[in-house]
């Protein structure tokens, strides 16, 4: 591998460098060895939901290539690998009978990681709900949360001796609102009341799972991952400031407040109430959600600059300002590393002194393989470099950031965007399944080795 000159990072000695993926985005083998159908299998197989009709049927075929992929991770010197478990691979019907082949796959994966000296970090839910449970109401149905705990318990018992870091949910905002209010993700609904109900049920299932983890006395740490955006008003006017606060409550605090303070943000709760879209909060729910967690996972990609919109009497009467000046990624997201610093400081000041892990951070780029099989992705190197600098600054300001997972280990199925958006450190030729290290991978390896 080429040697890259990398910046010096002043980070804690035990800082963890990793990379992340999720089951549906990389595994493929969607109907192999007894796996049940997930809501993403169903969603992708319905026309019009995903760009170019693409699906995760094959994805990176990681299910069959995981040993080679772990060899690549080892070559990158990763300390840790964050992946998710496909619930319907374990419980094809969502609960009840276990699919042994599915369980064996994850056992082997974990064994292989441990053998390679790479710490596994496991996400229990990265969006691929068993379709069988969707038929019974999915996350709208509280029982789904109980089945989730059943599934989590099995995983704790089967993998708990080798897995040290557990993440219950990945980005519950995306699951509830993108999937059920904006309709862009599975199951593709557009009903605010349903989205709010689901957000509550997801939070509850998180709380119940943490409680179970403690009861079972599983060694290791448990937390969850939120997608947090840095949010700023577009101007100093009272309207823009208020709109930014609303946006912040909608995308960040709706989850942060229940988790860390056992309550929903009041003003937004009132707004929802006026629109007949309140969560059904049973007695004891908020205490259950407000379980002590061992760390918070943060996925950070960009900031949102918010401008109030006068015309609309819509619930969310604001829009996101298009920023000029800074680079934007292939997703159209502004590159804004200072936002990561701001988010980290805010979490420490307002919510928790527990360790924070950046569980995802990265960018989509228009990567091209050149005639020497090289991918010059300097824009991605710049992205990682500047965000790691923001983390270094946060650490210097006293924020306990304990680790960083690049999103993503390799190019993969980018949800509604199919394969058109490449986020990987590793380039995947989807026609042949060949993998190639991008320059950013070589750079990241150097950072890990030297830091
Ligand atoms: C998700 C990933 C996704 C990434 C880039 C996050 O919202 O957890 O699954 O690929 O962002 O869009």
GROMACS .gro file of C-alpha atoms and ligand atoms in nm:
model
  463
    1UNK     CA    1   0.000   0.000   0.000
    2UNK     CA    2   0.114   0.354  -0.074
    3UNK     CA    3   0.221   0.563   0.219
    4UNK     CA    4   0.007   0.873   0.260
    5UNK     CA    5   0.115   1.176   0.452
    6UNK     CA    6  -0.153   1.218   0.714
    7UNK     CA    7  -0.227   1.491   0.969
    8UNK     CA    8  -0.135   1.438   1.329
    9UNK     CA    9  -0.435   1.380   1.549
   10UNK     CA   10  -0.420   1.434   1.918
   11UNK     CA   11  -0.675   1.180   2.036
   12UNK     CA   12  -0.701   0.958   2.346
   13UNK     CA   13  -0.461   0.663   2.340
   14UNK     CA   14  -0.745   0.409   2.335
   15UNK     CA   15  -0.944   0.591   2.065
   16UNK     CA   16  -1.115   0.340   1.837
   17UNK     CA   17  -1.095   0.365   1.460
   18UNK     CA   18  -1.346   0.159   1.271
   19UNK     CA   19  -1.572   0.136   0.970
   20UNK     CA   20  -1.942   0.061   0.950
   21UNK     CA   21  -2.196  -0.118   0.729
   22UNK     CA   22  -2.546  -0.258   0.765
   23UNK     CA   23  -2.695  -0.596   0.679
   24UNK     CA   24  -2.939  -0.503   0.403
   25UNK     CA   25  -2.690  -0.272   0.237
   26UNK     CA   26  -2.415  -0.532   0.195
   27UNK     CA   27  -2.519  -0.891   0.260
   28UNK     CA   28  -2.727  -0.991  -0.042
   29UNK     CA   29  -2.848  -1.354  -0.017
   30UNK     CA   30  -3.188  -1.206   0.059
   31UNK     CA   31  -3.369  -1.540   0.044
   32UNK     CA   32  -3.086  -1.784   0.116
   33UNK     CA   33  -3.051  -2.044   0.389
   34UNK     CA   34  -3.389  -1.987   0.546
   35UNK     CA   35  -3.381  -1.608   0.575
   36UNK     CA   36  -3.725  -1.449   0.594
   37UNK     CA   37  -3.837  -1.154   0.385
   38UNK     CA   38  -3.771  -0.807   0.527
   39UNK     CA   39  -3.962  -0.486   0.465
   40UNK     CA   40  -3.673  -0.368   0.251
   41UNK     CA   41  -3.692  -0.681   0.033
   42UNK     CA   42  -4.059  -0.608  -0.015
   43UNK     CA   43  -4.010  -0.233  -0.071
   44UNK     CA   44  -3.735  -0.282  -0.330
   45UNK     CA   45  -3.928  -0.547  -0.517
   46UNK     CA   46  -4.216  -0.303  -0.567
   47UNK     CA   47  -4.163  -0.084  -0.873
   48UNK     CA   48  -4.092   0.284  -0.830
   49UNK     CA   49  -3.955   0.283  -0.478
   50UNK     CA   50  -3.583   0.270  -0.553
   51UNK     CA   51  -3.387   0.449  -0.821
   52UNK     CA   52  -3.349   0.232  -1.133
   53UNK     CA   53  -3.547  -0.046  -0.968
   54UNK     CA   54  -3.237  -0.164  -0.785
   55UNK     CA   55  -3.255  -0.399  -0.488
   56UNK     CA   56  -3.035  -0.541  -0.214
   57UNK     CA   57  -3.091  -0.894  -0.347
   58UNK     CA   58  -2.721  -0.935  -0.412
   59UNK     CA   59  -2.569  -0.609  -0.282
   60UNK     CA   60  -2.199  -0.677  -0.204
   61UNK     CA   61  -2.264  -1.048  -0.159
   62UNK     CA   62  -2.098  -1.008   0.178
   63UNK     CA   63  -2.296  -1.307   0.304
   64UNK     CA   64  -2.069  -1.528   0.093
   65UNK     CA   65  -1.758  -1.311   0.089
   66UNK     CA   66  -1.736  -1.208   0.452
   67UNK     CA   67  -1.403  -1.381   0.513
   68UNK     CA   68  -1.237  -1.194   0.229
   69UNK     CA   69  -1.398  -0.873   0.350
   70UNK     CA   70  -1.258  -0.925   0.697
   71UNK     CA   71  -0.915  -0.980   0.543
   72UNK     CA   72  -0.952  -0.637   0.383
   73UNK     CA   73  -1.051  -0.485   0.717
   74UNK     CA   74  -0.742  -0.638   0.870
   75UNK     CA   75  -0.530  -0.491   0.597
   76UNK     CA   76  -0.680  -0.152   0.683
   77UNK     CA   77  -0.578  -0.200   1.044
   78UNK     CA   78  -0.930  -0.137   1.173
   79UNK     CA   79  -0.972  -0.157   1.550
   80UNK     CA   80  -1.342  -0.224   1.521
   81UNK     CA   81  -1.611  -0.309   1.269
   82UNK     CA   82  -1.971  -0.196   1.312
   83UNK     CA   83  -2.225  -0.414   1.133
   84UNK     CA   84  -2.591  -0.493   1.181
   85UNK     CA   85  -2.778  -0.818   1.216
   86UNK     CA   86  -3.063  -0.897   0.982
   87UNK     CA   87  -3.349  -0.981   1.215
   88UNK     CA   88  -3.535  -1.194   0.954
   89UNK     CA   89  -3.219  -1.400   0.901
   90UNK     CA   90  -3.247  -1.500   1.267
   91UNK     CA   91  -3.626  -1.509   1.301
   92UNK     CA   92  -3.780  -1.550   0.954
   93UNK     CA   93  -4.124  -1.488   1.105
   94UNK     CA   94  -4.000  -1.215   1.338
   95UNK     CA   95  -4.023  -1.437   1.648
   96UNK     CA   96  -4.070  -1.799   1.747
   97UNK     CA   97  -3.861  -2.038   1.546
   98UNK     CA   98  -3.492  -1.956   1.507
   99UNK     CA   99  -3.316  -2.001   1.174
  100UNK     CA  100  -2.997  -2.177   1.279
  101UNK     CA  101  -2.816  -2.103   0.951
  102UNK     CA  102  -2.869  -1.732   1.005
  103UNK     CA  103  -2.741  -1.750   1.359
  104UNK     CA  104  -2.438  -1.948   1.242
  105UNK     CA  105  -2.356  -1.681   0.987
  106UNK     CA  106  -2.323  -1.412   1.254
  107UNK     CA  107  -2.138  -1.645   1.489
  108UNK     CA  108  -1.884  -1.716   1.220
  109UNK     CA  109  -1.861  -1.349   1.130
  110UNK     CA  110  -1.791  -1.254   1.491
  111UNK     CA  111  -1.539  -1.538   1.535
  112UNK     CA  112  -1.357  -1.435   1.223
  113UNK     CA  113  -1.343  -1.073   1.338
  114UNK     CA  114  -1.211  -1.168   1.677
  115UNK     CA  115  -0.951  -1.390   1.510
  116UNK     CA  116  -0.843  -1.092   1.301
  117UNK     CA  117  -0.813  -0.877   1.614
  118UNK     CA  118  -1.107  -0.656   1.512
  119UNK     CA  119  -1.362  -0.566   1.774
  120UNK     CA  120  -1.720  -0.631   1.661
  121UNK     CA  121  -1.976  -0.356   1.731
  122UNK     CA  122  -2.326  -0.485   1.666
  123UNK     CA  123  -2.636  -0.291   1.564
  124UNK     CA  124  -2.952  -0.488   1.630
  125UNK     CA  125  -3.183  -0.287   1.407
  126UNK     CA  126  -3.068  -0.114   1.092
  127UNK     CA  127  -3.410  -0.103   0.927
  128UNK     CA  128  -3.471  -0.454   0.789
  129UNK     CA  129  -3.779  -0.549   0.988
  130UNK     CA  130  -3.918  -0.897   0.918
  131UNK     CA  131  -4.203  -0.854   0.667
  132UNK     CA  132  -4.407  -1.102   0.873
  133UNK     CA  133  -4.415  -0.845   1.154
  134UNK     CA  134  -4.501  -0.563   0.914
  135UNK     CA  135  -4.810  -0.763   0.818
  136UNK     CA  136  -4.917  -0.738   1.181
  137UNK     CA  137  -4.870  -0.362   1.191
  138UNK     CA  138  -4.490  -0.341   1.206
  139UNK     CA  139  -4.361  -0.082   1.452
  140UNK     CA  140  -4.712   0.059   1.490
  141UNK     CA  141  -4.786  -0.255   1.687
  142UNK     CA  142  -4.634  -0.252   2.035
  143UNK     CA  143  -4.587  -0.631   2.016
  144UNK     CA  144  -4.314  -0.575   1.757
  145UNK     CA  145  -4.112  -0.412   2.034
  146UNK     CA  146  -4.158  -0.719   2.253
  147UNK     CA  147  -4.044  -0.944   1.970
  148UNK     CA  148  -3.747  -0.714   1.927
  149UNK     CA  149  -3.648  -0.774   2.289
  150UNK     CA  150  -3.686  -1.150   2.233
  151UNK     CA  151  -3.456  -1.128   1.932
  152UNK     CA  152  -3.208  -0.905   2.117
  153UNK     CA  153  -3.200  -1.146   2.410
  154UNK     CA  154  -3.110  -1.435   2.181
  155UNK     CA  155  -2.829  -1.232   2.024
  156UNK     CA  156  -2.696  -1.127   2.366
  157UNK     CA  157  -2.688  -1.489   2.475
  158UNK     CA  158  -2.535  -1.620   2.154
  159UNK     CA  159  -2.277  -1.347   2.091
  160UNK     CA  160  -2.247  -1.169   2.424
  161UNK     CA  161  -1.920  -1.333   2.521
  162UNK     CA  162  -1.746  -1.192   2.213
  163UNK     CA  163  -1.929  -0.867   2.143
  164UNK     CA  164  -1.849  -0.576   2.364
  165UNK     CA  165  -2.054  -0.297   2.208
  166UNK     CA  166  -2.425  -0.320   2.129
  167UNK     CA  167  -2.640  -0.063   1.951
  168UNK     CA  168  -3.014  -0.121   1.981
  169UNK     CA  169  -3.139   0.107   1.703
  170UNK     CA  170  -2.980   0.290   1.417
  171UNK     CA  171  -3.140   0.629   1.352
  172UNK     CA  172  -3.493   0.591   1.485
  173UNK     CA  173  -3.577   0.927   1.322
  174UNK     CA  174  -3.519   0.777   0.979
  175UNK     CA  175  -3.719   0.466   1.060
  176UNK     CA  176  -4.018   0.657   1.189
  177UNK     CA  177  -4.026   0.978   0.985
  178UNK     CA  178  -3.851   0.895   0.658
  179UNK     CA  179  -4.030   0.561   0.643
  180UNK     CA  180  -4.376   0.664   0.765
  181UNK     CA  181  -4.419   1.039   0.717
  182UNK     CA  182  -4.207   1.125   0.414
  183UNK     CA  183  -4.260   0.779   0.264
  184UNK     CA  184  -3.911   0.759   0.114
  185UNK     CA  185  -3.807   0.447   0.300
  186UNK     CA  186  -3.981   0.118   0.373
  187UNK     CA  187  -4.266   0.074   0.450
  188UNK     CA  188  -4.335   0.392   0.250
  189UNK     CA  189  -4.619   0.548   0.452
  190UNK     CA  190  -4.703   0.919   0.471
  191UNK     CA  191  -4.890   0.965   0.796
  192UNK     CA  192  -4.753   1.188   1.070
  193UNK     CA  193  -4.958   1.028   1.347
  194UNK     CA  194  -4.823   0.685   1.250
  195UNK     CA  195  -4.467   0.816   1.240
  196UNK     CA  196  -4.498   0.963   1.589
  197UNK     CA  197  -4.648   0.644   1.724
  198UNK     CA  198  -4.365   0.445   1.570
  199UNK     CA  199  -4.101   0.678   1.713
  200UNK     CA  200  -4.246   0.611   2.055
  201UNK     CA  201  -4.257   0.236   2.004
  202UNK     CA  202  -3.898   0.234   1.880
  203UNK     CA  203  -3.784   0.426   2.185
  204UNK     CA  204  -3.979   0.190   2.409
  205UNK     CA  205  -3.826  -0.115   2.246
  206UNK     CA  206  -3.485   0.043   2.298
  207UNK     CA  207  -3.554   0.099   2.669
  208UNK     CA  208  -3.688  -0.252   2.719
  209UNK     CA  209  -3.385  -0.400   2.545
  210UNK     CA  210  -3.141  -0.206   2.762
  211UNK     CA  211  -3.331  -0.323   3.069
  212UNK     CA  212  -3.311  -0.683   2.949
  213UNK     CA  213  -2.938  -0.646   2.882
  214UNK     CA  214  -2.885  -0.534   3.243
  215UNK     CA  215  -3.107  -0.812   3.383
  216UNK     CA  216  -2.914  -1.074   3.191
  217UNK     CA  217  -2.590  -0.930   3.321
  218UNK     CA  218  -2.429  -0.926   2.981
  219UNK     CA  219  -2.075  -0.798   2.984
  220UNK     CA  220  -2.004  -0.498   2.764
  221UNK     CA  221  -2.175  -0.175   2.671
  222UNK     CA  222  -2.511  -0.090   2.525
  223UNK     CA  223  -2.638   0.230   2.366
  224UNK     CA  224  -2.814   0.351   2.053
  225UNK     CA  225  -2.728   0.556   1.748
  226UNK     CA  226  -2.904   0.879   1.657
  227UNK     CA  227  -2.863   1.075   1.337
  228UNK     CA  228  -2.790   1.424   1.464
  229UNK     CA  229  -2.778   1.730   1.245
  230UNK     CA  230  -2.615   2.056   1.336
  231UNK     CA  231  -2.898   2.305   1.300
  232UNK     CA  232  -2.862   2.681   1.262
  233UNK     CA  233  -3.103   2.963   1.182
  234UNK     CA  234  -3.052   3.126   0.842
  235UNK     CA  235  -3.058   3.472   1.001
  236UNK     CA  236  -3.088   3.638   1.338
  237UNK     CA  237  -3.458   3.715   1.296
  238UNK     CA  238  -3.689   3.579   1.564
  239UNK     CA  239  -3.880   3.380   1.299
  240UNK     CA  240  -3.570   3.202   1.173
  241UNK     CA  241  -3.446   3.134   1.523
  242UNK     CA  242  -3.780   2.986   1.618
  243UNK     CA  243  -3.796   2.781   1.301
  244UNK     CA  244  -3.447   2.644   1.369
  245UNK     CA  245  -3.553   2.548   1.719
  246UNK     CA  246  -3.852   2.365   1.579
  247UNK     CA  247  -3.634   2.185   1.324
  248UNK     CA  248  -3.394   2.090   1.602
  249UNK     CA  249  -3.678   1.948   1.813
  250UNK     CA  250  -3.814   1.759   1.515
  251UNK     CA  251  -3.495   1.590   1.403
  252UNK     CA  252  -3.273   1.580   1.711
  253UNK     CA  253  -3.445   1.644   2.041
  254UNK     CA  254  -3.750   1.429   1.980
  255UNK     CA  255  -3.515   1.140   2.052
  256UNK     CA  256  -3.250   1.299   2.274
  257UNK     CA  257  -3.498   1.430   2.533
  258UNK     CA  258  -3.680   1.100   2.601
  259UNK     CA  259  -3.355   0.903   2.610
  260UNK     CA  260  -3.168   1.134   2.845
  261UNK     CA  261  -3.446   1.322   3.026
  262UNK     CA  262  -3.749   1.097   3.009
  263UNK     CA  263  -3.972   1.353   2.833
  264UNK     CA  264  -4.061   1.481   2.488
  265UNK     CA  265  -3.976   1.840   2.386
  266UNK     CA  266  -4.275   2.039   2.507
  267UNK     CA  267  -4.333   2.285   2.227
  268UNK     CA  268  -4.328   2.021   1.959
  269UNK     CA  269  -4.549   1.798   2.170
  270UNK     CA  270  -4.804   2.083   2.181
  271UNK     CA  271  -4.779   2.132   1.808
  272UNK     CA  272  -4.836   1.763   1.747
  273UNK     CA  273  -5.127   1.767   1.989
  274UNK     CA  274  -5.290   2.046   1.788
  275UNK     CA  275  -5.262   1.822   1.486
  276UNK     CA  276  -5.408   1.519   1.661
  277UNK     CA  277  -5.081   1.335   1.632
  278UNK     CA  278  -4.972   1.260   1.986
  279UNK     CA  279  -4.774   0.955   2.087
  280UNK     CA  280  -4.973   0.721   2.311
  281UNK     CA  281  -4.771   0.735   2.629
  282UNK     CA  282  -4.869   0.470   2.880
  283UNK     CA  283  -4.772   0.508   3.242
  284UNK     CA  284  -4.414   0.397   3.297
  285UNK     CA  285  -4.318   0.439   2.931
  286UNK     CA  286  -4.098   0.744   2.977
  287UNK     CA  287  -3.908   0.581   3.264
  288UNK     CA  288  -3.851   0.274   3.050
  289UNK     CA  289  -3.715   0.485   2.766
  290UNK     CA  290  -3.497   0.684   3.003
  291UNK     CA  291  -3.272   0.385   3.091
  292UNK     CA  292  -2.912   0.463   3.158
  293UNK     CA  293  -2.707   0.382   2.850
  294UNK     CA  294  -2.331   0.329   2.836
  295UNK     CA  295  -2.261   0.544   2.532
  296UNK     CA  296  -2.435   0.741   2.261
  297UNK     CA  297  -2.366   0.665   1.896
  298UNK     CA  298  -2.386   0.966   1.666
  299UNK     CA  299  -2.419   0.958   1.290
  300UNK     CA  300  -2.315   1.294   1.152
  301UNK     CA  301  -2.312   1.394   0.788
  302UNK     CA  302  -2.411   1.758   0.747
  303UNK     CA  303  -2.575   2.069   0.889
  304UNK     CA  304  -2.916   2.219   0.822
  305UNK     CA  305  -2.959   2.593   0.792
  306UNK     CA  306  -3.322   2.678   0.853
  307UNK     CA  307  -3.534   2.961   0.719
  308UNK     CA  308  -3.891   3.029   0.831
  309UNK     CA  309  -4.158   3.017   0.560
  310UNK     CA  310  -4.440   3.261   0.603
  311UNK     CA  311  -4.684   3.134   0.349
  312UNK     CA  312  -4.733   2.790   0.482
  313UNK     CA  313  -4.962   2.690   0.765
  314UNK     CA  314  -4.795   2.354   0.749
  315UNK     CA  315  -4.686   2.198   1.074
  316UNK     CA  316  -4.327   2.248   0.974
  317UNK     CA  317  -4.334   2.598   0.834
  318UNK     CA  318  -3.970   2.626   0.745
  319UNK     CA  319  -3.733   2.517   0.475
  320UNK     CA  320  -3.373   2.419   0.453
  321UNK     CA  321  -3.159   2.691   0.299
  322UNK     CA  322  -2.936   2.588   0.010
  323UNK     CA  323  -2.588   2.693   0.119
  324UNK     CA  324  -2.325   2.808  -0.124
  325UNK     CA  325  -1.953   2.826  -0.068
  326UNK     CA  326  -1.872   2.494   0.093
  327UNK     CA  327  -1.842   2.175  -0.112
  328UNK     CA  328  -2.146   1.948  -0.140
  329UNK     CA  329  -2.139   1.570  -0.171
  330UNK     CA  330  -2.311   1.353  -0.433
  331UNK     CA  331  -2.608   1.335  -0.193
  332UNK     CA  332  -2.629   1.715  -0.216
  333UNK     CA  333  -2.520   1.744   0.147
  334UNK     CA  334  -2.303   2.036   0.249
  335UNK     CA  335  -1.962   1.948   0.393
  336UNK     CA  336  -1.957   2.120   0.730
  337UNK     CA  337  -1.722   1.969   0.989
  338UNK     CA  338  -1.771   2.252   1.240
  339UNK     CA  339  -2.125   2.123   1.280
  340UNK     CA  340  -1.987   1.798   1.420
  341UNK     CA  341  -1.789   1.994   1.677
  342UNK     CA  342  -2.102   2.189   1.773
  343UNK     CA  343  -2.313   1.876   1.804
  344UNK     CA  344  -2.056   1.703   2.022
  345UNK     CA  345  -2.019   1.997   2.257
  346UNK     CA  346  -2.395   2.038   2.280
  347UNK     CA  347  -2.451   1.673   2.368
  348UNK     CA  348  -2.190   1.690   2.641
  349UNK     CA  349  -2.328   2.016   2.780
  350UNK     CA  350  -2.697   1.935   2.762
  351UNK     CA  351  -2.738   1.561   2.773
  352UNK     CA  352  -2.463   1.328   2.884
  353UNK     CA  353  -2.108   1.292   2.998
  354UNK     CA  354  -2.099   0.931   2.872
  355UNK     CA  355  -1.861   0.829   2.594
  356UNK     CA  356  -1.970   0.931   2.245
  357UNK     CA  357  -1.893   0.727   1.938
  358UNK     CA  358  -1.922   0.867   1.592
  359UNK     CA  359  -2.089   0.557   1.452
  360UNK     CA  360  -2.112   0.697   1.097
  361UNK     CA  361  -1.949   0.980   0.908
  362UNK     CA  362  -1.853   0.997   0.544
  363UNK     CA  363  -1.952   1.117   0.201
  364UNK     CA  364  -2.079   0.995  -0.134
  365UNK     CA  365  -1.851   1.081  -0.423
  366UNK     CA  366  -1.850   1.021  -0.793
  367UNK     CA  367  -1.569   0.764  -0.768
  368UNK     CA  368  -1.407   0.634  -1.084
  369UNK     CA  369  -1.173   0.343  -1.122
  370UNK     CA  370  -0.881   0.454  -1.342
  371UNK     CA  371  -0.675   0.243  -1.582
  372UNK     CA  372  -0.442   0.144  -1.296
  373UNK     CA  373  -0.737   0.030  -1.079
  374UNK     CA  374  -0.688   0.332  -0.860
  375UNK     CA  375  -0.959   0.558  -0.722
  376UNK     CA  376  -0.842   0.905  -0.648
  377UNK     CA  377  -1.101   1.024  -0.395
  378UNK     CA  378  -0.927   1.324  -0.251
  379UNK     CA  379  -1.264   1.481  -0.169
  380UNK     CA  380  -1.337   1.190   0.066
  381UNK     CA  381  -0.994   1.215   0.228
  382UNK     CA  382  -1.060   1.586   0.288
  383UNK     CA  383  -1.398   1.502   0.435
  384UNK     CA  384  -1.260   1.247   0.681
  385UNK     CA  385  -0.958   1.461   0.764
  386UNK     CA  386  -1.163   1.769   0.848
  387UNK     CA  387  -1.419   1.578   1.054
  388UNK     CA  388  -1.145   1.404   1.250
  389UNK     CA  389  -0.999   1.748   1.320
  390UNK     CA  390  -1.342   1.860   1.449
  391UNK     CA  391  -1.341   1.557   1.679
  392UNK     CA  392  -0.992   1.639   1.798
  393UNK     CA  393  -1.112   1.990   1.885
  394UNK     CA  394  -1.413   1.850   2.071
  395UNK     CA  395  -1.188   1.615   2.268
  396UNK     CA  396  -0.968   1.912   2.354
  397UNK     CA  397  -1.278   2.093   2.482
  398UNK     CA  398  -1.347   1.800   2.713
  399UNK     CA  399  -1.598   1.597   2.512
  400UNK     CA  400  -1.541   1.224   2.572
  401UNK     CA  401  -1.536   1.104   2.211
  402UNK     CA  402  -1.421   0.743   2.228
  403UNK     CA  403  -1.423   0.630   1.868
  404UNK     CA  404  -1.496   0.693   1.503
  405UNK     CA  405  -1.652   0.466   1.240
  406UNK     CA  406  -1.616   0.570   0.879
  407UNK     CA  407  -1.927   0.521   0.670
  408UNK     CA  408  -1.880   0.303   0.493
  409UNK     CA  409  -1.639   0.014   0.477
  410UNK     CA  410  -1.737  -0.041   0.115
  411UNK     CA  411  -1.969   0.093  -0.153
  412UNK     CA  412  -2.312  -0.055  -0.101
  413UNK     CA  413  -2.687  -0.028  -0.151
  414UNK     CA  414  -2.772   0.330  -0.061
  415UNK     CA  415  -3.142   0.275   0.014
  416UNK     CA  416  -3.375   0.477  -0.213
  417UNK     CA  417  -3.069   0.574  -0.421
  418UNK     CA  418  -2.976   0.216  -0.505
  419UNK     CA  419  -2.614   0.177  -0.615
  420UNK     CA  420  -2.586   0.528  -0.756
  421UNK     CA  421  -2.421   0.672  -0.446
  422UNK     CA  422  -2.079   0.544  -0.339
  423UNK     CA  423  -1.981   0.593   0.025
  424UNK     CA  424  -1.711   0.328   0.063
  425UNK     CA  425  -1.346   0.329   0.161
  426UNK     CA  426  -1.342   0.026  -0.065
  427UNK     CA  427  -1.469   0.049  -0.422
  428UNK     CA  428  -1.700  -0.234  -0.525
  429UNK     CA  429  -1.745  -0.331  -0.888
  430UNK     CA  430  -2.101  -0.457  -0.856
  431UNK     CA  431  -2.086  -0.653  -1.182
  432UNK     CA  432  -1.791  -0.868  -1.072
  433UNK     CA  433  -1.795  -0.811  -0.694
  434UNK     CA  434  -1.428  -0.717  -0.712
  435UNK     CA  435  -1.307  -0.485  -0.437
  436UNK     CA  436  -1.044  -0.210  -0.470
  437UNK     CA  437  -0.900   0.013  -0.201
  438UNK     CA  438  -0.972   0.376  -0.275
  439UNK     CA  439  -0.705   0.632  -0.191
  440UNK     CA  440  -0.914   0.721   0.116
  441UNK     CA  441  -0.872   0.363   0.242
  442UNK     CA  442  -0.494   0.388   0.210
  443UNK     CA  443  -0.506   0.725   0.382
  444UNK     CA  444  -0.729   0.596   0.663
  445UNK     CA  445  -0.498   0.304   0.720
  446UNK     CA  446  -0.211   0.546   0.767
  447UNK     CA  447  -0.415   0.753   1.012
  448UNK     CA  448  -0.498   0.443   1.216
  449UNK     CA  449  -0.141   0.326   1.212
  450UNK     CA  450   0.009   0.659   1.312
  451UNK     CA  451  -0.249   0.786   1.562
  452LIG     C1  452  -2.761   0.534   0.747
  452LIG     C2  453  -2.686   0.453   0.644
  452LIG     C3  454  -2.681   0.530   0.513
  452LIG     C4  455  -2.605   0.660   0.537
  452LIG     C5  456  -2.586   0.747   0.415
  452LIG     C6  457  -2.732   0.680   0.745
  452LIG     O1  458  -2.853   0.749   0.750
  452LIG     O2  459  -2.748   0.480   0.874
  452LIG     O3  460  -2.748   0.330   0.632
  452LIG     O4  461  -2.624   0.457   0.411
  452LIG     O5  462  -2.672   0.736   0.634
  452LIG     O6  463  -2.707   0.794   0.367
   0.00000   0.00000   0.00000
